[in-house]
Amino acid sequence: MLKLVVALPACLLSAVALAQQPSHEHAAVTGGPSEAVVVLVPMKNSGVNGTLTLTQHGNDVVVKGKITGLKPGKHGFHIHQFGDLRDGEGKSAGGHYNPSGAPHAGPEASAHHAGDLGNVDADSKGIAEVNKTVDGLKLQTVIGRSMVVHADADDLMSQPSGNAGARVAVGVIGIAEAKHTAAAAK
């Protein structure tokens, strides 16, 4: 009986706190956020950085943004398990996000890691304009994880991660501030 008496006020306090949260925070608790942001930081003085947005569109997530400081050509681009940037080489981000235990492949393959986004292509100035749609991904499942840009192209078949080389930039996927989301929609 004592547990019920203690638990009931805690539940009521949680409900009151949830009702007082701004709408974008409430969405994160109830149905998930609709937009996230990633600020890529260079690993080992690579000079690679950028900003990306991830937006939920129905059953898909659209990833848009710009990455700079790359060598021209293709670079592996993935969602990784952890939002941990403590290791200067990006290794603390873990492996590719892969909740179903699928093999590594390109995003068009019928079986692939949920975090397999293929490659980004940097132009002659080292700039990659990103505009990718990730089929069947729920944004709320990747908040707090990381996005990683690799030094080399992902071959889309080598196991476990496509032989894409070192991690040249890593950023944590965080919930976007509502005023930026509203301003971008105008």
PDB file of C-alpha atoms in Angstrom:
ATOM      1  CA  MET A   1       0.000   0.000   0.000  1.00  0.00           C
ATOM      2  CA  LEU A   2       2.857   2.393   0.823  1.00  0.00           C
ATOM      3  CA  LYS A   3       4.320   1.907  -2.698  1.00  0.00           C
ATOM      4  CA  LEU A   4       0.971   2.900  -4.248  1.00  0.00           C
ATOM      5  CA  VAL A   5       0.736   6.019  -2.090  1.00  0.00           C
ATOM      6  CA  VAL A   6       4.288   7.077  -3.086  1.00  0.00           C
ATOM      7  CA  ALA A   7       3.919   6.137  -6.772  1.00  0.00           C
ATOM      8  CA  LEU A   8       0.632   7.981  -7.357  1.00  0.00           C
ATOM      9  CA  PRO A   9       1.977  11.467  -6.476  1.00  0.00           C
ATOM     10  CA  ALA A  10       5.059  10.797  -8.626  1.00  0.00           C
ATOM     11  CA  CYS A  11       2.825   9.935 -11.607  1.00  0.00           C
ATOM     12  CA  LEU A  12       0.759  13.076 -11.074  1.00  0.00           C
ATOM     13  CA  LEU A  13       3.889  15.230 -10.879  1.00  0.00           C
ATOM     14  CA  SER A  14       5.176  13.686 -14.123  1.00  0.00           C
ATOM     15  CA  ALA A  15       1.882  14.428 -15.884  1.00  0.00           C
ATOM     16  CA  VAL A  16       1.894  18.039 -14.667  1.00  0.00           C
ATOM     17  CA  ALA A  17       5.529  18.501 -15.749  1.00  0.00           C
ATOM     18  CA  LEU A  18       4.776  17.058 -19.200  1.00  0.00           C
ATOM     19  CA  ALA A  19       1.783  19.384 -19.641  1.00  0.00           C
ATOM     20  CA  GLN A  20       3.978  22.398 -18.822  1.00  0.00           C
ATOM     21  CA  GLN A  21       6.690  21.573 -21.391  1.00  0.00           C
ATOM     22  CA  PRO A  22       6.879  23.584 -24.620  1.00  0.00           C
ATOM     23  CA  SER A  23       5.182  21.811 -27.532  1.00  0.00           C
ATOM     24  CA  HIS A  24       8.407  20.628 -29.247  1.00  0.00           C
ATOM     25  CA  GLU A  25       9.575  18.973 -26.013  1.00  0.00           C
ATOM     26  CA  HIS A  26       6.152  17.387 -25.534  1.00  0.00           C
ATOM     27  CA  ALA A  27       6.362  15.972 -29.081  1.00  0.00           C
ATOM     28  CA  ALA A  28       9.680  14.346 -28.210  1.00  0.00           C
ATOM     29  CA  VAL A  29       8.031  12.519 -25.317  1.00  0.00           C
ATOM     30  CA  THR A  30       4.759  11.574 -27.033  1.00  0.00           C
ATOM     31  CA  GLY A  31       5.368  10.940 -30.740  1.00  0.00           C
ATOM     32  CA  GLY A  32       8.956  11.986 -31.215  1.00  0.00           C
ATOM     33  CA  PRO A  33      10.553  15.112 -32.630  1.00  0.00           C
ATOM     34  CA  SER A  34      10.018  16.049 -36.252  1.00  0.00           C
ATOM     35  CA  GLU A  35      13.479  17.549 -36.820  1.00  0.00           C
ATOM     36  CA  ALA A  36      17.010  16.985 -35.566  1.00  0.00           C
ATOM     37  CA  VAL A  37      20.315  18.712 -36.200  1.00  0.00           C
ATOM     38  CA  VAL A  38      23.896  17.462 -36.471  1.00  0.00           C
ATOM     39  CA  VAL A  39      26.933  19.713 -36.184  1.00  0.00           C
ATOM     40  CA  LEU A  40      29.865  17.744 -37.594  1.00  0.00           C
ATOM     41  CA  VAL A  41      33.218  18.319 -35.931  1.00  0.00           C
ATOM     42  CA  PRO A  42      36.590  17.387 -37.421  1.00  0.00           C
ATOM     43  CA  MET A  43      38.449  14.327 -36.155  1.00  0.00           C
ATOM     44  CA  LYS A  44      42.260  14.436 -35.857  1.00  0.00           C
ATOM     45  CA  ASN A  45      42.491  17.931 -37.361  1.00  0.00           C
ATOM     46  CA  SER A  46      40.891  16.775 -40.627  1.00  0.00           C
ATOM     47  CA  GLY A  47      39.305  20.183 -41.241  1.00  0.00           C
ATOM     48  CA  VAL A  48      36.029  18.478 -42.205  1.00  0.00           C
ATOM     49  CA  ASN A  49      32.885  20.022 -40.731  1.00  0.00           C
ATOM     50  CA  GLY A  50      29.307  20.787 -41.569  1.00  0.00           C
ATOM     51  CA  THR A  51      25.723  21.049 -40.432  1.00  0.00           C
ATOM     52  CA  LEU A  52      22.929  18.632 -41.307  1.00  0.00           C
ATOM     53  CA  THR A  53      19.228  18.491 -40.553  1.00  0.00           C
ATOM     54  CA  LEU A  54      17.183  15.318 -40.283  1.00  0.00           C
ATOM     55  CA  THR A  55      13.455  15.750 -40.833  1.00  0.00           C
ATOM     56  CA  GLN A  56      10.758  13.125 -40.361  1.00  0.00           C
ATOM     57  CA  HIS A  57       8.516  12.863 -43.454  1.00  0.00           C
ATOM     58  CA  GLY A  58       5.959  10.099 -42.921  1.00  0.00           C
ATOM     59  CA  ASN A  59       7.900   6.831 -42.658  1.00  0.00           C
ATOM     60  CA  ASP A  60      11.149   8.336 -43.952  1.00  0.00           C
ATOM     61  CA  VAL A  61      13.825  10.738 -42.721  1.00  0.00           C
ATOM     62  CA  VAL A  62      15.280  13.360 -45.054  1.00  0.00           C
ATOM     63  CA  VAL A  63      18.904  14.344 -44.383  1.00  0.00           C
ATOM     64  CA  LYS A  64      20.000  17.714 -45.819  1.00  0.00           C
ATOM     65  CA  GLY A  65      22.977  19.976 -45.355  1.00  0.00           C
ATOM     66  CA  LYS A  66      26.516  20.769 -46.373  1.00  0.00           C
ATOM     67  CA  ILE A  67      29.855  19.198 -45.478  1.00  0.00           C
ATOM     68  CA  THR A  68      33.082  21.095 -46.193  1.00  0.00           C
ATOM     69  CA  GLY A  69      36.803  20.355 -46.032  1.00  0.00           C
ATOM     70  CA  LEU A  70      36.601  16.973 -47.766  1.00  0.00           C
ATOM     71  CA  LYS A  71      38.968  15.684 -50.426  1.00  0.00           C
ATOM     72  CA  PRO A  72      37.113  15.595 -53.774  1.00  0.00           C
ATOM     73  CA  GLY A  73      35.231  12.349 -54.404  1.00  0.00           C
ATOM     74  CA  LYS A  74      33.034   9.938 -52.479  1.00  0.00           C
ATOM     75  CA  HIS A  75      33.018   9.491 -48.704  1.00  0.00           C
ATOM     76  CA  GLY A  76      31.234   6.909 -46.565  1.00  0.00           C
ATOM     77  CA  PHE A  77      28.323   8.434 -44.647  1.00  0.00           C
ATOM     78  CA  HIS A  78      26.602   6.597 -41.810  1.00  0.00           C
ATOM     79  CA  ILE A  79      24.570   6.795 -38.633  1.00  0.00           C
ATOM     80  CA  HIS A  80      26.599   5.205 -35.830  1.00  0.00           C
ATOM     81  CA  GLN A  81      25.500   3.618 -32.546  1.00  0.00           C
ATOM     82  CA  PHE A  82      26.577   6.200 -30.003  1.00  0.00           C
ATOM     83  CA  GLY A  83      26.609   9.974 -29.652  1.00  0.00           C
ATOM     84  CA  ASP A  84      30.014   9.813 -27.995  1.00  0.00           C
ATOM     85  CA  LEU A  85      32.704  12.169 -29.313  1.00  0.00           C
ATOM     86  CA  ARG A  86      35.273  11.645 -26.561  1.00  0.00           C
ATOM     87  CA  ASP A  87      37.705   9.757 -28.780  1.00  0.00           C
ATOM     88  CA  GLY A  88      39.658  12.102 -31.076  1.00  0.00           C
ATOM     89  CA  GLU A  89      39.433   9.559 -33.928  1.00  0.00           C
ATOM     90  CA  GLY A  90      35.654   9.135 -33.630  1.00  0.00           C
ATOM     91  CA  LYS A  91      35.883   5.496 -32.559  1.00  0.00           C
ATOM     92  CA  SER A  92      33.759   6.100 -29.454  1.00  0.00           C
ATOM     93  CA  ALA A  93      30.782   6.580 -31.819  1.00  0.00           C
ATOM     94  CA  GLY A  94      30.783   2.773 -32.157  1.00  0.00           C
ATOM     95  CA  GLY A  95      29.797   0.858 -35.270  1.00  0.00           C
ATOM     96  CA  HIS A  96      26.989   1.501 -37.712  1.00  0.00           C
ATOM     97  CA  TYR A  97      23.512   1.759 -36.211  1.00  0.00           C
ATOM     98  CA  ASN A  98      22.135  -1.725 -36.912  1.00  0.00           C
ATOM     99  CA  PRO A  99      19.211  -2.705 -34.667  1.00  0.00           C
ATOM    100  CA  SER A 100      18.109  -5.583 -36.929  1.00  0.00           C
ATOM    101  CA  GLY A 101      21.527  -7.254 -37.240  1.00  0.00           C
ATOM    102  CA  ALA A 102      21.518  -6.932 -41.053  1.00  0.00           C
ATOM    103  CA  PRO A 103      24.709  -7.104 -43.145  1.00  0.00           C
ATOM    104  CA  HIS A 104      26.377  -3.906 -44.321  1.00  0.00           C
ATOM    105  CA  ALA A 105      25.264  -2.757 -47.774  1.00  0.00           C
ATOM    106  CA  GLY A 106      24.122   0.296 -49.682  1.00  0.00           C
ATOM    107  CA  PRO A 107      20.883   2.035 -48.681  1.00  0.00           C
ATOM    108  CA  GLU A 108      19.121   0.676 -51.778  1.00  0.00           C
ATOM    109  CA  ALA A 109      19.820  -2.977 -50.845  1.00  0.00           C
ATOM    110  CA  SER A 110      16.912  -4.983 -49.447  1.00  0.00           C
ATOM    111  CA  ALA A 111      18.975  -5.857 -46.334  1.00  0.00           C
ATOM    112  CA  HIS A 112      21.342  -3.283 -44.835  1.00  0.00           C
ATOM    113  CA  HIS A 113      22.153  -1.521 -41.577  1.00  0.00           C
ATOM    114  CA  ALA A 114      19.592   1.133 -40.632  1.00  0.00           C
ATOM    115  CA  GLY A 115      22.599   3.494 -40.477  1.00  0.00           C
ATOM    116  CA  ASP A 116      23.900   2.690 -43.977  1.00  0.00           C
ATOM    117  CA  LEU A 117      23.485   5.955 -45.881  1.00  0.00           C
ATOM    118  CA  GLY A 118      25.936   5.174 -48.679  1.00  0.00           C
ATOM    119  CA  ASN A 119      28.280   7.963 -49.756  1.00  0.00           C
ATOM    120  CA  VAL A 120      28.355  11.721 -50.058  1.00  0.00           C
ATOM    121  CA  ASP A 121      30.149  13.173 -53.079  1.00  0.00           C
ATOM    122  CA  ALA A 122      32.479  16.138 -52.558  1.00  0.00           C
ATOM    123  CA  ASP A 123      33.046  18.464 -55.500  1.00  0.00           C
ATOM    124  CA  SER A 124      36.436  19.851 -56.607  1.00  0.00           C
ATOM    125  CA  LYS A 125      36.291  22.393 -53.745  1.00  0.00           C
ATOM    126  CA  GLY A 126      35.737  19.654 -51.142  1.00  0.00           C
ATOM    127  CA  ILE A 127      32.061  20.499 -50.576  1.00  0.00           C
ATOM    128  CA  ALA A 128      29.361  17.846 -50.396  1.00  0.00           C
ATOM    129  CA  GLU A 129      25.740  18.989 -50.650  1.00  0.00           C
ATOM    130  CA  VAL A 130      23.669  16.349 -48.850  1.00  0.00           C
ATOM    131  CA  ASN A 131      20.075  15.527 -49.753  1.00  0.00           C
ATOM    132  CA  LYS A 132      19.218  11.916 -48.883  1.00  0.00           C
ATOM    133  CA  THR A 133      15.983  10.168 -48.004  1.00  0.00           C
ATOM    134  CA  VAL A 134      16.316   7.270 -45.570  1.00  0.00           C
ATOM    135  CA  ASP A 135      13.411   4.884 -46.108  1.00  0.00           C
ATOM    136  CA  GLY A 136      11.644   3.476 -43.061  1.00  0.00           C
ATOM    137  CA  LEU A 137      13.703   5.306 -40.418  1.00  0.00           C
ATOM    138  CA  LYS A 138      12.086   6.879 -37.357  1.00  0.00           C
ATOM    139  CA  LEU A 139      13.906   9.994 -36.196  1.00  0.00           C
ATOM    140  CA  GLN A 140      13.184   9.222 -32.539  1.00  0.00           C
ATOM    141  CA  THR A 141      15.302   6.023 -32.831  1.00  0.00           C
ATOM    142  CA  VAL A 142      18.453   7.921 -33.809  1.00  0.00           C
ATOM    143  CA  ILE A 143      18.319  10.961 -31.509  1.00  0.00           C
ATOM    144  CA  GLY A 144      21.463  10.848 -29.368  1.00  0.00           C
ATOM    145  CA  ARG A 145      23.363   8.682 -31.839  1.00  0.00           C
ATOM    146  CA  SER A 146      25.916  10.130 -34.284  1.00  0.00           C
ATOM    147  CA  MET A 147      26.536  10.740 -37.951  1.00  0.00           C
ATOM    148  CA  VAL A 148      29.974   9.955 -39.303  1.00  0.00           C
ATOM    149  CA  VAL A 149      31.760  11.023 -42.480  1.00  0.00           C
ATOM    150  CA  HIS A 150      34.647   8.773 -43.558  1.00  0.00           C
ATOM    151  CA  ALA A 151      37.893   9.543 -45.394  1.00  0.00           C
ATOM    152  CA  ASP A 152      37.175   7.145 -48.262  1.00  0.00           C
ATOM    153  CA  ALA A 153      34.254   5.826 -50.295  1.00  0.00           C
ATOM    154  CA  ASP A 154      32.046   3.117 -48.821  1.00  0.00           C
ATOM    155  CA  ASP A 155      32.271   0.127 -51.182  1.00  0.00           C
ATOM    156  CA  LEU A 156      28.740  -0.842 -50.018  1.00  0.00           C
ATOM    157  CA  MET A 157      29.676  -4.507 -49.540  1.00  0.00           C
ATOM    158  CA  SER A 158      32.728  -5.134 -47.319  1.00  0.00           C
ATOM    159  CA  GLN A 159      31.745  -6.317 -43.844  1.00  0.00           C
ATOM    160  CA  PRO A 160      31.165  -4.911 -41.359  1.00  0.00           C
ATOM    161  CA  SER A 161      31.404  -1.302 -42.535  1.00  0.00           C
ATOM    162  CA  GLY A 162      32.246  -0.844 -46.218  1.00  0.00           C
ATOM    163  CA  ASN A 163      36.017  -0.279 -45.964  1.00  0.00           C
ATOM    164  CA  ALA A 164      35.437   3.495 -45.848  1.00  0.00           C
ATOM    165  CA  GLY A 165      38.563   4.391 -43.901  1.00  0.00           C
ATOM    166  CA  ALA A 166      39.098   6.772 -41.005  1.00  0.00           C
ATOM    167  CA  ARG A 167      36.368   8.891 -39.491  1.00  0.00           C
ATOM    168  CA  VAL A 168      37.060  12.476 -40.583  1.00  0.00           C
ATOM    169  CA  ALA A 169      34.008  14.142 -38.980  1.00  0.00           C
ATOM    170  CA  VAL A 170      31.469  13.095 -36.352  1.00  0.00           C
ATOM    171  CA  GLY A 171      28.428  14.852 -34.914  1.00  0.00           C
ATOM    172  CA  VAL A 172      25.729  13.959 -32.401  1.00  0.00           C
ATOM    173  CA  ILE A 173      22.133  13.846 -33.636  1.00  0.00           C
ATOM    174  CA  GLY A 174      20.232  16.254 -31.385  1.00  0.00           C
ATOM    175  CA  ILE A 175      16.674  17.555 -31.244  1.00  0.00           C
ATOM    176  CA  ALA A 176      16.420  20.778 -33.274  1.00  0.00           C
ATOM    177  CA  GLU A 177      15.225  23.957 -31.601  1.00  0.00           C
ATOM    178  CA  ALA A 178      11.614  24.699 -32.589  1.00  0.00           C
ATOM    179  CA  LYS A 179      12.258  28.311 -33.688  1.00  0.00           C
ATOM    180  CA  HIS A 180      14.856  27.114 -36.245  1.00  0.00           C
ATOM    181  CA  THR A 181      12.375  24.543 -37.548  1.00  0.00           C
ATOM    182  CA  ALA A 182       9.659  27.212 -37.948  1.00  0.00           C
ATOM    183  CA  ALA A 183      12.078  29.702 -39.578  1.00  0.00           C
ATOM    184  CA  ALA A 184      13.283  27.089 -42.087  1.00  0.00           C
ATOM    185  CA  ALA A 185       9.672  26.364 -43.104  1.00  0.00           C
ATOM    186  CA  LYS A 186       9.051  30.008 -44.127  1.00  0.00           C
TER     187      LYS A 186
END
